Tab-separated table of C-alpha atoms and ligand atoms in Angstrom:
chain	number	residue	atom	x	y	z
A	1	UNK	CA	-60.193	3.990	-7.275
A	2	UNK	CA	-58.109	1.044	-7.157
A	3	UNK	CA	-55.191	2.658	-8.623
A	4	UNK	CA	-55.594	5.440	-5.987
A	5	UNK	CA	-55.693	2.787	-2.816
A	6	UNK	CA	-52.487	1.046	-4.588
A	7	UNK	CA	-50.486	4.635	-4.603
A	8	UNK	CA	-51.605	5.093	-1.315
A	9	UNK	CA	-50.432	1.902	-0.267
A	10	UNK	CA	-47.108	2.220	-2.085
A	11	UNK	CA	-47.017	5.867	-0.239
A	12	UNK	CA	-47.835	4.016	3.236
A	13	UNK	CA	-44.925	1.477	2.735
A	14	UNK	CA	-42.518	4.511	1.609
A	15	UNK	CA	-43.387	6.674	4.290
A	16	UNK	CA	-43.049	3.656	6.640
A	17	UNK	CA	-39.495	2.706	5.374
A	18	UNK	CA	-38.468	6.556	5.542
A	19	UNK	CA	-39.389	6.749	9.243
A	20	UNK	CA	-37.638	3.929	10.009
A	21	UNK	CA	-34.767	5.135	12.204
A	22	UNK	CA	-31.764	4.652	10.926
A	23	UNK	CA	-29.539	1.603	12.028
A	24	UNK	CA	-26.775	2.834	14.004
A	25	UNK	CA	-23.351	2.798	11.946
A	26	UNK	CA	-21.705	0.482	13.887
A	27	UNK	CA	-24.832	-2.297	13.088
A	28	UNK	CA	-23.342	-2.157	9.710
A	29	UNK	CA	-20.497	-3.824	8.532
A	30	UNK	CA	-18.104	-1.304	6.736
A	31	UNK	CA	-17.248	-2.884	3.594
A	32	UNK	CA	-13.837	-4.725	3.103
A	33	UNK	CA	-11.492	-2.879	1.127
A	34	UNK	CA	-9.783	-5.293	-1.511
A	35	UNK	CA	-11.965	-7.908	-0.502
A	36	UNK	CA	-10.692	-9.712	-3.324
A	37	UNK	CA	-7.278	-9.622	-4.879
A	38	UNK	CA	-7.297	-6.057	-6.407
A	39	UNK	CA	-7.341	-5.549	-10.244
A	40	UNK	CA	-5.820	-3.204	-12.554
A	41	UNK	CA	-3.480	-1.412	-14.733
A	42	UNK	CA	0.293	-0.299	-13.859
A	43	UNK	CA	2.278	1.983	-15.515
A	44	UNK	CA	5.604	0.614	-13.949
A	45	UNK	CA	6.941	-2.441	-16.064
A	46	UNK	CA	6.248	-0.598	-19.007
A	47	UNK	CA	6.633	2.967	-19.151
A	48	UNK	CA	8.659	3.050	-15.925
A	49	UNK	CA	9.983	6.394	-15.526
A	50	UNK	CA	8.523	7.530	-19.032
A	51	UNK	CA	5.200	7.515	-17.820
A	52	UNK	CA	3.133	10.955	-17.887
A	53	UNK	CA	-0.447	11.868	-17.928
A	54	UNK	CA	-0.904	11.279	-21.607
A	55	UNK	CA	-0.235	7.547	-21.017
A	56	UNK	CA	-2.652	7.140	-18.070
A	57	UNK	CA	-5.419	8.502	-19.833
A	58	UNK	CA	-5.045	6.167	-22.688
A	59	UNK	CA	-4.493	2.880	-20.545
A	60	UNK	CA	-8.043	4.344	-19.145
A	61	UNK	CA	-9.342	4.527	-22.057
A	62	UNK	CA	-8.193	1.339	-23.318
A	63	UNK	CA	-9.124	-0.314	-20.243
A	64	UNK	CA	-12.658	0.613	-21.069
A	65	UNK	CA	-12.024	-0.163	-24.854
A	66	UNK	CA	-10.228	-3.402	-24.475
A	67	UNK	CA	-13.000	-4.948	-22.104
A	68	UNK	CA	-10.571	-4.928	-19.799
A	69	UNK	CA	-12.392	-2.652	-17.219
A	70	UNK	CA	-15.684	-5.283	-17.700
A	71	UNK	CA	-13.051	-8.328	-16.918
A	72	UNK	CA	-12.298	-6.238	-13.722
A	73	UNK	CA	-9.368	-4.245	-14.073
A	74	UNK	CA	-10.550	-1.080	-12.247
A	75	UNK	CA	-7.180	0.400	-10.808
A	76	UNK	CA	-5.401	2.540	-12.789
A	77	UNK	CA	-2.092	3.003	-11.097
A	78	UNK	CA	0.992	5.452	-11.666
A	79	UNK	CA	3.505	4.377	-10.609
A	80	UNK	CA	7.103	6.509	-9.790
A	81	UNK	CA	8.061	9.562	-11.568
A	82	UNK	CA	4.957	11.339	-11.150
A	83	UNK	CA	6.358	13.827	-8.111
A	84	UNK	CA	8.172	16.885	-8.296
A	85	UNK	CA	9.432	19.652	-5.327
A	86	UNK	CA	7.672	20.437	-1.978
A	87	UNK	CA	6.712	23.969	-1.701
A	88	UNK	CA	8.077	25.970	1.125
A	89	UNK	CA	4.623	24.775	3.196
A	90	UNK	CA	5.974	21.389	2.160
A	91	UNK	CA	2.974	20.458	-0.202
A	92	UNK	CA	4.892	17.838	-2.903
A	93	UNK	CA	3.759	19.043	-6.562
A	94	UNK	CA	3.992	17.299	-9.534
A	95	UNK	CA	6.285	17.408	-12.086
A	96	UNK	CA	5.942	18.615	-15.428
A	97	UNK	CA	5.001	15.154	-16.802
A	98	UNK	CA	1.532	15.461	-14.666
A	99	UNK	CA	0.577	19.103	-14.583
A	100	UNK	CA	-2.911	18.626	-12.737
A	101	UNK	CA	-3.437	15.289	-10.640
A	102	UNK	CA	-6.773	16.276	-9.626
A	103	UNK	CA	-7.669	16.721	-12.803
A	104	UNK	CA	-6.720	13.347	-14.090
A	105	UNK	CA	-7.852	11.442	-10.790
A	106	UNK	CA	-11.363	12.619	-12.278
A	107	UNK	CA	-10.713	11.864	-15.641
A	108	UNK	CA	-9.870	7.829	-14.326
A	109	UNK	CA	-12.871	8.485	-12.373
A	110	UNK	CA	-15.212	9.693	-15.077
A	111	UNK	CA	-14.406	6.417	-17.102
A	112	UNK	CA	-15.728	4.338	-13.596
A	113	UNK	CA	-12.396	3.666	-12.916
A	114	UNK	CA	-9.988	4.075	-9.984
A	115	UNK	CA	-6.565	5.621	-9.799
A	116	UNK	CA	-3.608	4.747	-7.609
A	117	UNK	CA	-0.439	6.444	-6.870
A	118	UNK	CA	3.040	5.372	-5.573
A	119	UNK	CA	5.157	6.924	-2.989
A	120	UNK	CA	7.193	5.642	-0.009
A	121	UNK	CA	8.812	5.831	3.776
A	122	UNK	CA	11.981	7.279	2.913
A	123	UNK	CA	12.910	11.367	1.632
A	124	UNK	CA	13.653	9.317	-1.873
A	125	UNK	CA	11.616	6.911	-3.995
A	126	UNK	CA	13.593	4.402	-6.025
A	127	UNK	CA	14.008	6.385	-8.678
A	128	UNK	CA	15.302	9.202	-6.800
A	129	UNK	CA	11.956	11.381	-6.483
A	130	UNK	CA	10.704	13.092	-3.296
A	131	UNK	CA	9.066	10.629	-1.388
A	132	UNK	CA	7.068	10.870	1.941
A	133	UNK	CA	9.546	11.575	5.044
A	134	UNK	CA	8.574	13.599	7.352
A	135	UNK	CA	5.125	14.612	5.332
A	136	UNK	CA	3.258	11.251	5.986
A	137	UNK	CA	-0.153	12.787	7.136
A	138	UNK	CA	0.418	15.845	4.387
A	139	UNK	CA	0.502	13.873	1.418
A	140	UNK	CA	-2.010	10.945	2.787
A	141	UNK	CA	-4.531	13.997	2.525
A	142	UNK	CA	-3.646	15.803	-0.809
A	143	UNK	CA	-4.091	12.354	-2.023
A	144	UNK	CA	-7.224	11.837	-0.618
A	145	UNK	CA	-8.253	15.606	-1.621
A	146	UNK	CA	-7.088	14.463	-5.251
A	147	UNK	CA	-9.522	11.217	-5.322
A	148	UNK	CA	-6.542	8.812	-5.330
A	149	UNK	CA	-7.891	4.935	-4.656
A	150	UNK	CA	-4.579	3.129	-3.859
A	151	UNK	CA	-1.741	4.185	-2.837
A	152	UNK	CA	1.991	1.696	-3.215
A	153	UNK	CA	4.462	2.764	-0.898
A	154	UNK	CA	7.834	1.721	-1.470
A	155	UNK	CA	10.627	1.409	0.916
A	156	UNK	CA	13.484	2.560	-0.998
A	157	UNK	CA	15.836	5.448	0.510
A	158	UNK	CA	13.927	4.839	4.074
A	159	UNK	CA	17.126	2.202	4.380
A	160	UNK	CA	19.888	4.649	3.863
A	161	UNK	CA	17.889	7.881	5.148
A	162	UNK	CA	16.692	6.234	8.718
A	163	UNK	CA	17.765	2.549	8.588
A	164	UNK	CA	21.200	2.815	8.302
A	165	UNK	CA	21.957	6.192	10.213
A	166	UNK	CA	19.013	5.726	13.564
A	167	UNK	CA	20.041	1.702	13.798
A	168	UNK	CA	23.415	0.816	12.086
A	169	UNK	CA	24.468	-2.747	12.243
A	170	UNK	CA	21.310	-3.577	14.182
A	171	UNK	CA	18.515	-4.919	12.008
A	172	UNK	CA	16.042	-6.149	14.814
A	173	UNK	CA	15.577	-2.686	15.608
A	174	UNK	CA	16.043	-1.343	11.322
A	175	UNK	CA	13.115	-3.790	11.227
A	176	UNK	CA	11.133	-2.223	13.994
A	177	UNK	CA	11.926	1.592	12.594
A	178	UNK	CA	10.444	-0.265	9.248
A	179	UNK	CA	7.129	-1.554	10.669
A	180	UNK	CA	6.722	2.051	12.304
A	181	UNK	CA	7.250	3.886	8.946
A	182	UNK	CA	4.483	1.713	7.312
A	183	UNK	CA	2.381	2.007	10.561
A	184	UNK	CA	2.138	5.848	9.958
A	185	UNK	CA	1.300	5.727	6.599
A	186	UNK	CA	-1.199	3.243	7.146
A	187	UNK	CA	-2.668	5.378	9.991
A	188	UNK	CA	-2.299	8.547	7.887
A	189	UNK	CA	-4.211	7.148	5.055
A	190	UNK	CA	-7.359	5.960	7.582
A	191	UNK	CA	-7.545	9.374	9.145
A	192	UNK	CA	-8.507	10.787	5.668
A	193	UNK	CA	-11.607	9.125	5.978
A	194	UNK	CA	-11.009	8.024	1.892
A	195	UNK	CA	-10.994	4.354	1.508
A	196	UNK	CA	-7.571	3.809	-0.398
A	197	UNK	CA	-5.823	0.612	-1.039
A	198	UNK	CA	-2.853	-0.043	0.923
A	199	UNK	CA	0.104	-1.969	-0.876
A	200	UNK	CA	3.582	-2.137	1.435
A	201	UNK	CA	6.636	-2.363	-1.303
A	202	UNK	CA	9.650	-4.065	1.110
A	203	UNK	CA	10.321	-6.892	-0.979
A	204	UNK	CA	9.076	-9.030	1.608
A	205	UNK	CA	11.848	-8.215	4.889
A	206	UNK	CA	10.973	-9.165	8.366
A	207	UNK	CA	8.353	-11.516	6.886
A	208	UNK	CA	6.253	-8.847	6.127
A	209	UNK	CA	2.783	-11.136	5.904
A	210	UNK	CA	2.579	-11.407	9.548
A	211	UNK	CA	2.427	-8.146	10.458
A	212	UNK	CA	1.037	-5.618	7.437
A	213	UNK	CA	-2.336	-6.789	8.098
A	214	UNK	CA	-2.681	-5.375	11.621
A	215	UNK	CA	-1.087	-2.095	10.390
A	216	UNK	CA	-3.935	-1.266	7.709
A	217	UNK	CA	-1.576	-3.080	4.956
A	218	UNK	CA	-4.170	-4.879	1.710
A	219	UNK	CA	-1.331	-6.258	-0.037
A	220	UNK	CA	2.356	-6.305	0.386
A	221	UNK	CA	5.351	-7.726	-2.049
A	222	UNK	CA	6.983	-11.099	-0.875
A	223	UNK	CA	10.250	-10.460	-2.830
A	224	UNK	CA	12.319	-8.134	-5.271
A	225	UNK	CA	11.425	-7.072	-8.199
A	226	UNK	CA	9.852	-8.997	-11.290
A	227	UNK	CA	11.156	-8.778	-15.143
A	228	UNK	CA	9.830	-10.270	-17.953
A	229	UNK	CA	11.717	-13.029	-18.104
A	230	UNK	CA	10.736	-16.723	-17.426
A	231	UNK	CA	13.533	-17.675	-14.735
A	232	UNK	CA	12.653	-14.389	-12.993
A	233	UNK	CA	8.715	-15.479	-12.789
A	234	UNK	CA	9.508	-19.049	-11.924
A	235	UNK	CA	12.133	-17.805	-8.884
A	236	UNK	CA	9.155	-15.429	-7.827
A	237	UNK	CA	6.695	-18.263	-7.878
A	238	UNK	CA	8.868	-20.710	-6.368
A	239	UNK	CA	9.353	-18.179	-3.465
A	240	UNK	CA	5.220	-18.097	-2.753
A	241	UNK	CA	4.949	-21.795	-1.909
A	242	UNK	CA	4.180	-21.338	2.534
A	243	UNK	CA	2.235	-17.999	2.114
A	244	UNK	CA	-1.265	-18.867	1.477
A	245	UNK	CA	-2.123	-18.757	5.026
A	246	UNK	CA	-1.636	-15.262	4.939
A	247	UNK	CA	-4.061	-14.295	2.166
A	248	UNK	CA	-7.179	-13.751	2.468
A	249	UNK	CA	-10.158	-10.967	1.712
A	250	UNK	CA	-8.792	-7.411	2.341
A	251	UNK	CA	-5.031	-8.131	2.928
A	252	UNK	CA	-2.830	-10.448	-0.192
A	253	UNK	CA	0.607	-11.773	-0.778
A	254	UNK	CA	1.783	-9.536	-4.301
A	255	UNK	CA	4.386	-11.505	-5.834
A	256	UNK	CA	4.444	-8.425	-8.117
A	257	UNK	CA	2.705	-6.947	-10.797
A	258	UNK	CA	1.947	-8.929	-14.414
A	259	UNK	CA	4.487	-8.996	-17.093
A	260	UNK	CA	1.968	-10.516	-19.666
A	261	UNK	CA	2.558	-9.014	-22.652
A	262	UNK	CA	5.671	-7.549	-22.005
A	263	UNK	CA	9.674	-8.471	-23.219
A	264	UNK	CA	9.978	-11.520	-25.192
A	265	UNK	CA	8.049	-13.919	-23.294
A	266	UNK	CA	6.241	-16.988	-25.166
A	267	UNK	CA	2.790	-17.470	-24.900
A	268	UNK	CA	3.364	-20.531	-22.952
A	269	UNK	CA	5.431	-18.438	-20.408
A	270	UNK	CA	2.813	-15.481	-20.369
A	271	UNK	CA	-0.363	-17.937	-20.103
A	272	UNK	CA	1.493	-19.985	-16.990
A	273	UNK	CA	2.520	-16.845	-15.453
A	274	UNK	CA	-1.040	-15.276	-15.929
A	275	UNK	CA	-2.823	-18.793	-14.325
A	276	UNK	CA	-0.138	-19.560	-11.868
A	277	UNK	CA	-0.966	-15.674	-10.421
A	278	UNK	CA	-4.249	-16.340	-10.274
A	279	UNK	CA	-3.465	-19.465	-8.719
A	280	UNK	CA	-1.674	-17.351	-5.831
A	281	UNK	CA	-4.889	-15.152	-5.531
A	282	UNK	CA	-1.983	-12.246	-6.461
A	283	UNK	CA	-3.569	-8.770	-7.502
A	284	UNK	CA	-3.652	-8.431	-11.370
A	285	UNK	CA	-1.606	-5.862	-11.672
A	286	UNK	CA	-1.287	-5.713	-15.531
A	287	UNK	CA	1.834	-3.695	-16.841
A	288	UNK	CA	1.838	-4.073	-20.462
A	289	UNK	CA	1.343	-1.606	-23.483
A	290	UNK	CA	-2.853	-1.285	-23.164
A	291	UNK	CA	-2.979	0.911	-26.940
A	292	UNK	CA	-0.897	-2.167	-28.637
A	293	UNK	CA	-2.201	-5.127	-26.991
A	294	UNK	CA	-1.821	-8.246	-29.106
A	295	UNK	CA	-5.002	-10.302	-29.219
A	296	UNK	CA	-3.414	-13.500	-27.686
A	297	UNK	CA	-2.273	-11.279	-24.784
A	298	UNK	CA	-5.776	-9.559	-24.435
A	299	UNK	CA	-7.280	-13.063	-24.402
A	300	UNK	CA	-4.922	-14.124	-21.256
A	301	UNK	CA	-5.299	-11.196	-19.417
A	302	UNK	CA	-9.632	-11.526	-19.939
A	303	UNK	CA	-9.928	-15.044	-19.931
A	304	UNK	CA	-13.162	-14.966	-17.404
A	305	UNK	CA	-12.474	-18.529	-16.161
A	306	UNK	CA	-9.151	-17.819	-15.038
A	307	UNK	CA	-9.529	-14.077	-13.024
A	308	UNK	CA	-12.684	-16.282	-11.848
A	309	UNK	CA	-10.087	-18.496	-9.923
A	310	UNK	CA	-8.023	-15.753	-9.288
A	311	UNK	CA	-10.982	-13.404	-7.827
A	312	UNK	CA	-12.777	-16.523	-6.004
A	313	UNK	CA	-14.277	-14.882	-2.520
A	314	UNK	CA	-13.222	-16.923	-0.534
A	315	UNK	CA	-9.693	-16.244	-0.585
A	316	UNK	CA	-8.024	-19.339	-0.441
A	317	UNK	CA	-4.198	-18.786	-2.055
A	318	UNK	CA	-2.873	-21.833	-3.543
A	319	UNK	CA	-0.086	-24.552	-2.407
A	320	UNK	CA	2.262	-26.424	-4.424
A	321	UNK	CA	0.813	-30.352	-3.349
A	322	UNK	CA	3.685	-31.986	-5.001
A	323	UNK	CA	6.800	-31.520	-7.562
A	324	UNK	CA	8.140	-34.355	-9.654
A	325	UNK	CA	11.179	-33.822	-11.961
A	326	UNK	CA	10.216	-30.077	-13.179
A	327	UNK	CA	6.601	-30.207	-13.195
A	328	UNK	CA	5.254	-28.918	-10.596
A	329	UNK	CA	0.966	-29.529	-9.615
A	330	UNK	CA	-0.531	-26.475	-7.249
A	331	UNK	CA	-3.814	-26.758	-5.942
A	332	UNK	CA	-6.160	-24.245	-4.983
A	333	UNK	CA	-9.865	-24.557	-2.749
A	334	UNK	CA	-12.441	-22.477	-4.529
A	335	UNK	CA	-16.082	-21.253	-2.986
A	336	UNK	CA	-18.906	-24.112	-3.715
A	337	UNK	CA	-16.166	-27.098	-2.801
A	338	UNK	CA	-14.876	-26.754	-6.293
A	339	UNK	CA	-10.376	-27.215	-6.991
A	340	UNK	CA	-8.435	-25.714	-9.332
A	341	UNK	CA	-5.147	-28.102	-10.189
A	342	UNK	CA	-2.310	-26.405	-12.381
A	343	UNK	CA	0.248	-28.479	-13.473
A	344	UNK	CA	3.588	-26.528	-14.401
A	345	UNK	CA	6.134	-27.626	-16.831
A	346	UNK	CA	8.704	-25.524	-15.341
A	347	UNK	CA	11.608	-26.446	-16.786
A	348	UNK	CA	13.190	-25.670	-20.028
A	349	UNK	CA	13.248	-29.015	-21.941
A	350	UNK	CA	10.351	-30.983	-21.713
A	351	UNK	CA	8.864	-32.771	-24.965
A	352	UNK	CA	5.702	-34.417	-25.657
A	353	UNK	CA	8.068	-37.895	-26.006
A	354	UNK	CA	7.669	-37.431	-22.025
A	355	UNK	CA	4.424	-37.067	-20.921
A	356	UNK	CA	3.821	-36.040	-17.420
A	357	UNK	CA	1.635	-38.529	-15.193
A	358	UNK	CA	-0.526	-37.183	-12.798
A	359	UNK	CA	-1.067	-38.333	-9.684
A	360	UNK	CA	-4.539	-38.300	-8.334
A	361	UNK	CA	-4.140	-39.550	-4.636
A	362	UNK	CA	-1.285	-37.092	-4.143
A	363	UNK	CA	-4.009	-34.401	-4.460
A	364	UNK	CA	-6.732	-36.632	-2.556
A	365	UNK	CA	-8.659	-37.231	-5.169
A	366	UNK	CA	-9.917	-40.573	-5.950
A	367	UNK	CA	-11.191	-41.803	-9.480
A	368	UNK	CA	-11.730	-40.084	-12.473
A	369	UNK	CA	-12.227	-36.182	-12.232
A	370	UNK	CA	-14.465	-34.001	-14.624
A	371	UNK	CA	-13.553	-30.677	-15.352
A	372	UNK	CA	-12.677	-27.802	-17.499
A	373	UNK	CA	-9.551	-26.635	-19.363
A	374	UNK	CA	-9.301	-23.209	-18.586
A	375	UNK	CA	-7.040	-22.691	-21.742
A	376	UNK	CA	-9.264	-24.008	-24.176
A	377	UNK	CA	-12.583	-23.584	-22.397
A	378	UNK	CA	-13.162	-27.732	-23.453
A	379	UNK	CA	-14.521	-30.184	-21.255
A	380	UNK	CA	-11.519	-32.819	-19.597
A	381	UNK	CA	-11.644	-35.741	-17.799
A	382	UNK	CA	-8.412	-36.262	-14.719
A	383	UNK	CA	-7.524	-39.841	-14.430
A	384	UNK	CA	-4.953	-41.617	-12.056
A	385	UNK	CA	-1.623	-41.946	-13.919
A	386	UNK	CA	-2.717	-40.289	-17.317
A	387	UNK	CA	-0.138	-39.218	-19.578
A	388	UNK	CA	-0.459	-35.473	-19.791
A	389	UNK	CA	2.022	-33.512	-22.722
A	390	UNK	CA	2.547	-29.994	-21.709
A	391	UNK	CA	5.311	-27.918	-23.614
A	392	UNK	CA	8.198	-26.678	-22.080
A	393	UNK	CA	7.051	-23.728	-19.449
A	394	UNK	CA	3.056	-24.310	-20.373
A	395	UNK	CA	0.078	-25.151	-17.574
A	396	UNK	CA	-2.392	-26.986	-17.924
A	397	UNK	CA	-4.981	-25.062	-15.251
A	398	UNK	CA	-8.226	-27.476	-14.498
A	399	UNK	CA	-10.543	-26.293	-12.904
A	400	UNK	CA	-13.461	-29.307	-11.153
A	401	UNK	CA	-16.481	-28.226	-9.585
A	402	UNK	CA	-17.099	-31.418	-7.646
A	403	UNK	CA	-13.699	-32.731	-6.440
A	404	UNK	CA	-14.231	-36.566	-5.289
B	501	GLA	C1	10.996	-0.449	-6.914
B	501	GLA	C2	9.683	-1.252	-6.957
B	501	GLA	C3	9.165	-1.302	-8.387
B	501	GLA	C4	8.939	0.122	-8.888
B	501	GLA	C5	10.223	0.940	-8.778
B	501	GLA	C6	9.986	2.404	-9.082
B	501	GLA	O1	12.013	-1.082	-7.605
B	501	GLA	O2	9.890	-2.542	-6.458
B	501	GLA	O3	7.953	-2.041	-8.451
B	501	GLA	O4	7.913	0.716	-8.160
B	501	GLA	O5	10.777	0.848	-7.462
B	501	GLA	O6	11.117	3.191	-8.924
């Protein structure tokens, strides 16, 4: 009996929440795409145009192997080379390297993963494939028909196809052909109805951070391209202090995509430019070789603490509070009132006989400061003027829960 008046009560309050009428869709709040920085896998920096279908399905797989996909990494992104000719209804097929998109989008998709594609303004990518001119709305919907989650446009031949010939020697109005090219794209992508990632490739012209956001934009480039190569990432880095006003959830500042992992870098150099990135709230774009991963590179690109930083909700991209000699201390606000300091050792010949000093008030902290060493997960202590010895192109990435 009672078990009968309990189902019938669990019935009642079923029955009750079914009837409810539905609130109307504009009550809720769609959800933000890339409300954090977005995370992932690129084939770009090291495949480039190498890359076929055989090597995305095995940096999926190793995404999910690796523990990469439980870090976060969840895009899976090809990059150029993937297109071949338009059709005489002007649908733009693959090329031989990718004989079936669809069929791979749900392959990405079948390993809970998402897949991103690469395309751009002009009739040209940069690596001389057929781009989007002319067939904006077209290939915004094959891609949504195909399942594709992100989609990095890049401006390439736009300049010489449209720049050059509609505006010639007149770059106020090059710049507002530019902002119109992304503008239909971006509004070509919402009218699918798909929510896909939007990531403007213009190396950062016409100071691209003010106005992507309005046109649909989640992420944009601030400058040319990266290369695995320390004086490369420190340029790149250098070029982000004065942009962390712009970030924020749904729409970042991409100072490119990682080279952890790749060329010849040290691990100093690929640790500092894995924390410094996450100090700029930039999207993890990794872009190594997934199937050969060192462990000392897998345990940058999953260190928890750090894509912690890096993910933090609310956003907050960090500023460079003060350089002295080469070493360089960013700062970044984190949700709960907690800070993440790096100190940089930027240049090239630092040595432990020359400790760096750190200086508390410059940061506005006052007395000592308890934290944790995100490189080797101990417990540290900040004090005015303490000697800290960091190696030659090496952070030192703190992070304090209760700043004072
Ligand atoms: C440009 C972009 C790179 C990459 C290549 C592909 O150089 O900046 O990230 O996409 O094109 O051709």
């Amino acid at each position: 009996m009672r078990i009968a008046a309990s189902l019938y009560l669990a019935l009642a309050a079923s029955a009750a929440f079914l009837a409810r009428p539905a609130a109307p869709a504009s009550a809720q709040p769609a959800p933000i795409t890339a409300a954090t920085p977005p995370m992932g896998w690129n084939s770009w920096n090291f495949f480039a145009g190498k890359v076929t279908d055989k090597d995305i399905r095995a940096a999926t797989d190793n995404l999910v192997a690796t523990g990469m996909k439980d870090a976060g990494y969840v895009y899976v992104n090809i990059d150029d080379t993937w297109e071949g000719e338009r059709d005489a209804d002007g649908v733009l097929h693959t090329n031989s390297k990718f004989p079936d998109m669809k069929a791979l989008a749900d392959y990405v998709h079948s390993k809970g993963l998402k897949i991103g594609i690469y395309s751009g303004p002009g009739a040209k990518t940069c690596g001389g494939y057929a781009a989007s001119l002319g067939h904006e709305e077209q290939d915004a919907k094959m891609y949504a028909d195909w399942g594709i989650d992100y989609l990095k446009y890049d401006l390439c031949s736009y300049r010489s196809d449209v720049l050059d010939k509609q505006a010639p020697d007149d770059k106020p109005a090059q710049m507002r052909l530019m902002i119109a090219a992304y503008q239909k794209m971006g509004k070509a992508l919402q009218s699918t109805g798909r929510p896909i990632v939007f990531s403007l490739c213009q190396y950062g012209w016409d100071a691209v951070w003010e106005w992507a956001p309005a046109l649909g934009g989640n992420l944009w480039r601030t400058t040319g391209d990266i290369n695995p190569r320390w004086d490369r990432i420190y340029a790149i880095l250098s070029q982000q202090d004065g942009l962390a006003k712009y970030a924020g959830p749904g729409h970042w500042n991409d100072p490119d995509m990682l080279e952890v992992g790749n060329g010849k870098l040290s691990l100093q150099e690929n640790w500092s430019h894995f924390a410094m990135w996450a100090m700029l709230a930039a999207p993890l774009l990794a872009g190594n070789d997934l199937p050969n991963m060192k462990p000392e590179i897998k345990a940058i690109l999953t260190n928890p603490d750090v894509i912690a930083i890096d993910q933090d909700r609310l956003g907050h991209q960090a500023a460079r509070a003060y350089s002295d000699g080469e070493v360089e201390v960013w700062t970044r606000h984190l949700s709960g009132g907690a800070l993440a300091i790096a100190v940089l050792a930027a240049g090239d010949s630092r040595y432990s006989t020359h400790p760096f000093h750190l200086d508390l008030a410059k940061l506005g902290l006052h007395g000592p400061q308890k934290g944790k060493d995100l490189k080797t997960g101990q417990d540290i202590t900040l004090t005015n003027n303490m000697p800290i010895e960091i190696q030659s192109h090496d952070t030192l990435l703190v992070r304090i829960p209760s700043p004072k």
